[in-house]
Short mmCIF file of C-alpha atoms and ligand atoms in Angstrom, two decimals:
data_model
loop_
_atom_site.label_atom_id
_atom_site.label_comp_id
_atom_site.label_asym_id
_atom_site.label_seq_id
_atom_site.Cartn_x
_atom_site.Cartn_y
_atom_site.Cartn_z
CA MET A 927 -2.17 -15.08 6.99
CA ILE A 928 -4.59 -12.27 7.71
CA LEU A 929 -4.53 -8.84 6.09
CA LYS A 930 -5.94 -6.06 8.28
CA VAL A 931 -6.51 -2.57 6.91
CA LEU A 932 -6.27 0.28 9.43
CA GLY A 933 -6.28 3.02 6.82
CA SER A 934 -5.89 3.36 3.04
CA SER A 935 -6.25 6.96 1.87
CA SER A 936 -4.66 10.40 2.08
CA GLU A 937 -6.07 10.50 5.64
CA GLY A 938 -3.57 7.84 6.71
CA ASN A 939 -2.27 4.45 5.64
CA CYS A 940 -1.49 1.33 7.65
CA TYR A 941 -1.84 -2.38 6.97
CA PHE A 942 -1.01 -5.54 8.96
CA LEU A 943 0.02 -8.91 7.56
CA GLN A 944 -0.51 -11.30 10.46
CA ALA A 945 0.64 -14.89 10.60
CA GLN A 946 0.22 -16.98 13.76
CA ASN A 947 3.06 -15.42 15.72
CA GLU A 948 4.38 -12.62 13.55
CA THR A 949 3.02 -9.37 12.21
CA LEU A 950 4.49 -7.26 9.43
CA ILE A 951 3.20 -3.68 9.34
CA ILE A 952 3.09 -1.71 6.09
CA GLU A 953 3.03 2.12 6.44
CA ALA A 954 3.09 4.24 9.59
CA GLY A 955 0.41 6.81 8.76
CA ILE A 956 -2.07 5.90 11.50
CA LYS A 957 -1.87 7.04 15.14
CA PHE A 958 0.28 4.60 17.08
CA ALA A 959 -2.37 4.23 19.83
CA GLU A 960 -4.72 2.83 17.18
CA VAL A 961 -2.00 0.54 15.86
CA LYS A 962 -1.33 -0.84 19.36
CA LYS A 963 -5.01 -1.40 19.97
CA ALA A 964 -5.38 -3.27 16.66
CA LEU A 965 -2.39 -5.42 17.70
CA ASN A 966 -4.14 -6.25 21.00
CA TRP A 967 -1.05 -4.70 22.63
CA GLN A 968 1.01 -7.69 21.37
CA LEU A 969 3.91 -5.57 20.11
CA GLY A 970 6.34 -8.43 20.64
CA ASN A 971 4.93 -10.15 17.55
CA VAL A 972 5.80 -7.28 15.23
CA VAL A 973 8.78 -8.22 13.06
CA GLY A 974 9.03 -4.85 11.31
CA CYS A 975 7.33 -1.99 9.54
CA LEU A 976 7.77 -1.08 5.85
CA ILE A 977 7.23 2.50 4.69
CA SER A 978 6.80 3.29 0.99
CA HIS A 979 7.70 7.01 1.03
CA GLU A 980 8.00 10.17 3.08
CA HIS A 981 4.51 11.64 2.66
CA LYS A 982 2.87 12.05 6.05
CA ASP A 983 -0.15 9.88 5.27
CA HIS A 984 2.39 7.01 5.11
CA SER A 985 5.10 8.04 7.58
CA LYS A 986 3.72 10.53 10.15
CA TYR A 987 4.02 8.22 13.17
CA LEU A 988 7.43 6.76 12.25
CA SER A 989 9.10 8.00 15.46
CA ASP A 990 6.46 6.30 17.65
CA PHE A 991 7.23 3.00 15.92
CA LEU A 992 10.96 3.50 16.48
CA LYS A 993 10.43 4.43 20.15
CA SER A 994 8.64 1.12 20.65
CA GLY A 995 11.62 -0.75 19.25
CA ILE A 996 10.00 -1.68 15.94
CA THR A 997 12.49 -1.96 13.07
CA VAL A 998 11.37 0.32 10.25
CA LEU A 999 12.50 -0.36 6.67
CA ALA A 1000 12.34 2.67 4.38
CA LEU A 1001 14.27 4.72 1.85
CA ALA A 1002 16.88 7.13 3.29
CA GLU A 1003 14.63 10.03 2.19
CA VAL A 1004 11.93 8.86 4.61
CA PHE A 1005 14.27 8.93 7.62
CA ASN A 1006 15.83 12.22 6.47
CA SER A 1007 12.41 13.88 6.18
CA GLN A 1008 11.87 13.74 9.95
CA VAL A 1009 13.75 14.78 13.06
CA LEU A 1010 14.61 11.46 14.72
CA LYS A 1011 16.26 11.18 18.13
CA THR A 1012 17.84 7.84 17.30
CA ARG A 1013 18.35 5.73 14.21
CA VAL A 1014 18.90 2.47 16.07
CA PHE A 1015 15.80 0.84 14.58
CA CYS A 1016 16.02 2.49 11.14
CA LYS A 1017 16.94 0.20 8.28
CA GLU A 1018 17.61 2.01 5.01
CA ILE A 1019 16.43 0.15 1.94
CA LYS A 1020 17.12 0.57 -1.77
CA PRO A 1021 14.98 -0.22 -4.82
CA MET A 1022 15.65 -3.64 -6.34
CA HIS A 1023 17.15 -4.95 -3.11
CA GLY A 1024 15.72 -7.79 -1.02
CA TYR A 1025 15.35 -7.96 2.78
CA LYS A 1026 14.38 -10.58 5.33
CA VAL A 1027 11.92 -9.45 8.00
CA GLY A 1028 11.02 -12.32 10.33
CA GLY A 1029 9.50 -15.00 8.09
CA PHE A 1030 8.78 -12.42 5.37
CA LYS A 1031 10.97 -11.83 2.34
CA VAL A 1032 10.63 -8.31 0.99
CA LEU A 1033 11.77 -6.95 -2.38
CA ALA A 1034 11.59 -3.17 -2.81
CA ILE A 1035 10.56 -2.14 -6.32
CA PRO A 1036 10.81 1.33 -7.86
CA VAL A 1037 7.59 3.22 -8.58
CA VAL A 1038 6.85 6.70 -9.96
CA HIS A 1039 5.52 9.29 -7.47
CA ASP A 1040 6.33 12.99 -6.87
CA VAL A 1041 8.90 11.98 -4.22
CA PRO A 1042 11.08 8.83 -4.10
CA CYS A 1043 8.77 5.88 -3.44
CA VAL A 1044 8.93 2.10 -3.52
CA GLY A 1045 6.44 -0.72 -3.80
CA PHE A 1046 7.02 -4.15 -2.31
CA ILE A 1047 6.81 -7.79 -3.30
CA ILE A 1048 6.34 -9.62 -0.01
CA GLU A 1049 6.69 -13.38 0.30
CA HIS A 1050 5.82 -15.69 3.20
CA GLU A 1051 5.39 -19.47 3.28
CA LYS A 1052 1.80 -19.12 4.53
CA MET A 1053 0.83 -16.50 1.95
CA GLY A 1054 2.92 -16.91 -1.18
CA LYS A 1055 3.77 -13.70 -3.05
CA LEU A 1056 1.95 -10.44 -2.49
CA LEU A 1057 2.38 -7.23 -4.46
CA PHE A 1058 1.90 -3.94 -2.59
CA ILE A 1059 1.88 -0.77 -4.70
CA THR A 1060 0.56 2.62 -3.67
CA ASP A 1061 1.13 6.27 -4.59
CA THR A 1062 2.46 5.80 -8.10
CA MET A 1063 1.37 7.13 -11.48
CA MET A 1064 2.42 3.93 -13.24
CA LEU A 1065 4.40 0.74 -12.95
CA GLU A 1066 7.31 0.11 -15.31
CA PHE A 1067 8.00 -3.31 -13.94
CA ARG A 1068 7.09 -6.74 -15.28
CA LEU A 1069 5.56 -8.60 -12.36
CA PRO A 1070 6.54 -12.13 -11.34
CA PRO A 1071 3.75 -14.67 -10.78
CA LEU A 1072 1.81 -13.42 -7.73
CA ASN A 1073 -0.77 -14.86 -5.32
CA HIS A 1074 -2.21 -11.58 -4.02
CA ILE A 1075 -2.27 -8.05 -5.39
CA MET A 1076 -2.69 -4.82 -3.41
CA LEU A 1077 -2.67 -2.00 -5.95
CA GLU A 1078 -3.57 1.68 -5.95
CA ALA A 1079 -6.65 2.89 -7.81
CA ASN A 1080 -6.73 6.53 -6.77
CA TYR A 1081 -9.00 8.36 -9.18
CA SER A 1082 -11.10 8.10 -12.28
CA ASP A 1083 -10.53 10.64 -15.01
CA PRO A 1084 -14.25 11.19 -15.79
CA ILE A 1085 -15.02 11.79 -12.07
CA LEU A 1086 -12.05 14.15 -11.77
CA GLN A 1087 -13.20 16.04 -14.90
CA TYR A 1088 -16.73 16.34 -13.49
CA ASN A 1089 -15.31 17.73 -10.23
CA ILE A 1090 -13.13 20.24 -12.10
CA ASP A 1091 -16.03 21.31 -14.34
CA ASN A 1092 -18.22 21.87 -11.27
CA GLY A 1093 -15.62 23.78 -9.25
CA ILE A 1094 -15.28 20.96 -6.70
CA MET A 1095 -11.60 20.44 -7.62
CA PRO A 1096 -9.09 23.05 -8.89
CA VAL A 1097 -7.82 22.55 -12.47
CA SER A 1098 -4.29 22.20 -11.04
CA MET A 1099 -5.38 18.93 -9.41
CA ARG A 1100 -5.27 17.16 -12.79
CA GLU A 1101 -1.60 18.03 -13.33
CA ARG A 1102 -0.70 16.90 -9.80
CA LEU A 1103 -2.58 13.61 -9.97
CA LEU A 1104 -1.24 12.79 -13.45
CA ARG A 1105 2.30 12.81 -12.08
CA SER A 1106 1.69 11.12 -8.75
CA HIS A 1107 -1.30 8.78 -8.48
CA MET A 1108 -2.83 5.91 -10.37
CA GLU A 1109 -5.88 6.40 -12.54
CA LEU A 1110 -8.38 3.56 -12.72
CA LYS A 1111 -7.56 2.66 -16.34
CA THR A 1112 -3.84 2.40 -15.48
CA THR A 1113 -4.68 0.01 -12.63
CA ALA A 1114 -6.75 -2.09 -15.05
CA GLU A 1115 -3.98 -2.02 -17.67
CA ILE A 1116 -1.33 -3.26 -15.20
CA LEU A 1117 -3.60 -6.16 -14.31
CA ARG A 1118 -4.27 -6.84 -18.01
CA VAL A 1119 -0.64 -7.09 -19.10
CA ASN A 1120 0.54 -9.28 -16.23
CA ASP A 1121 -0.06 -12.98 -15.59
CA LEU A 1122 -2.83 -13.29 -12.98
CA SER A 1123 -3.28 -17.06 -13.22
CA LYS A 1124 -2.14 -17.65 -9.62
CA VAL A 1125 -3.72 -14.51 -8.16
CA ASN A 1126 -6.44 -15.15 -5.54
CA GLU A 1127 -7.71 -11.59 -5.19
CA VAL A 1128 -7.03 -7.95 -5.94
CA ILE A 1129 -7.29 -5.31 -3.20
CA LEU A 1130 -7.60 -1.70 -4.38
CA LEU A 1131 -5.74 0.89 -2.29
CA HIS A 1132 -5.71 4.62 -1.57
CA LEU A 1133 -8.96 5.64 -3.30
CA SER A 1134 -9.44 9.39 -3.46
CA ALA A 1135 -12.37 10.56 -1.30
CA ARG A 1136 -13.62 12.94 -4.02
CA ASN A 1137 -12.36 11.52 -7.30
CA SER A 1138 -13.37 7.89 -7.01
CA ASP A 1139 -16.45 5.68 -6.71
CA PRO A 1140 -15.58 2.55 -4.71
CA GLU A 1141 -18.34 0.32 -6.05
CA GLN A 1142 -17.72 1.35 -9.67
CA PHE A 1143 -13.98 0.80 -9.18
CA ARG A 1144 -14.58 -2.64 -7.68
CA GLN A 1145 -16.85 -3.73 -10.53
CA THR A 1146 -14.62 -2.32 -13.27
CA ILE A 1147 -11.51 -4.09 -12.00
CA GLN A 1148 -13.37 -7.30 -11.18
CA LYS A 1149 -14.66 -7.41 -14.74
CA SER A 1150 -11.30 -6.70 -16.36
CA ALA A 1151 -9.16 -8.86 -14.03
CA GLY A 1152 -11.64 -11.72 -13.60
CA LYS A 1153 -10.69 -12.02 -9.90
CA PRO A 1154 -12.47 -11.14 -6.65
CA VAL A 1155 -11.79 -7.45 -5.93
CA TYR A 1156 -11.94 -5.73 -2.55
CA ILE A 1157 -11.66 -2.08 -1.59
CA ALA A 1158 -9.19 -1.47 1.25
CA ARG A 1159 -11.61 0.19 3.66
CA ASN A 1160 -10.65 0.78 7.30
CA GLY A 1161 -11.37 -2.39 9.23
CA LEU A 1162 -11.21 -4.76 6.24
CA CYS A 1163 -9.88 -8.20 7.26
CA LEU A 1164 -9.03 -10.79 4.60
CA ASP A 1165 -7.55 -14.26 4.77
CA LEU A 1166 -4.54 -14.31 2.43
CA SER A 1167 -3.45 -17.83 3.26
CA LEU A 1168 -2.43 -19.97 0.30
CA THR A 1169 -4.82 -22.64 1.53
CA PRO A 1170 -7.44 -20.81 3.62
CA TYR A 1171 -9.31 -23.96 4.72
ZN1 LIG B 1356 -0.56 8.69 0.01
ZN1 LIG B 1357 2.32 10.10 -1.53
#
């Protein structure tokens, strides 16, 4: 099972989970031409696309996915936020409900953002259990034993404060981020309180361009979680197989 990152920021989000003959896409915030290219134009292998919430960096290209006959699983709010010609390939999901997408089992879990948003626990026989959480201020959910963790680490409070003090960020940014995105210490705390004994690696998502420091984030989380940590940069490819060799 290969994870490919096409984008992981407010500029646009899209991830592939690729097994031998099936691909699950997470988020539709990257131009569809780029998605097709990254799929080597093998659209027939795509079993579905999950979207976490309606913000455009996650859902902007939803209609292109639908036009290509890709089943999109998302909250009703995501479909209602756009003018769609047809809903044939739209599958509405609800928090705390499970879905089967090809060989993937998907559980939608509630998270706390400034619009309705879900995270996912995704299971596949080749990968085990993966947690995917982005765009949330916190997680009020006790996690089951996991094999892989993809978790937001959007900003660091000291970097944000420096940017506010120096006029790089407006003061109002603090209030907005507090209610919508995950601060580095929150990311670390979630990893601290949950059982990571079966976790192979942690992948940090959706870092703010201005209010984060990727290398510092990677080191901080690696130290506190005691697991290999990767930053989800565009083009990152990782083997998430249970037995990679
Ligand atoms: Zn976002
Ligand atoms: Zn968002």
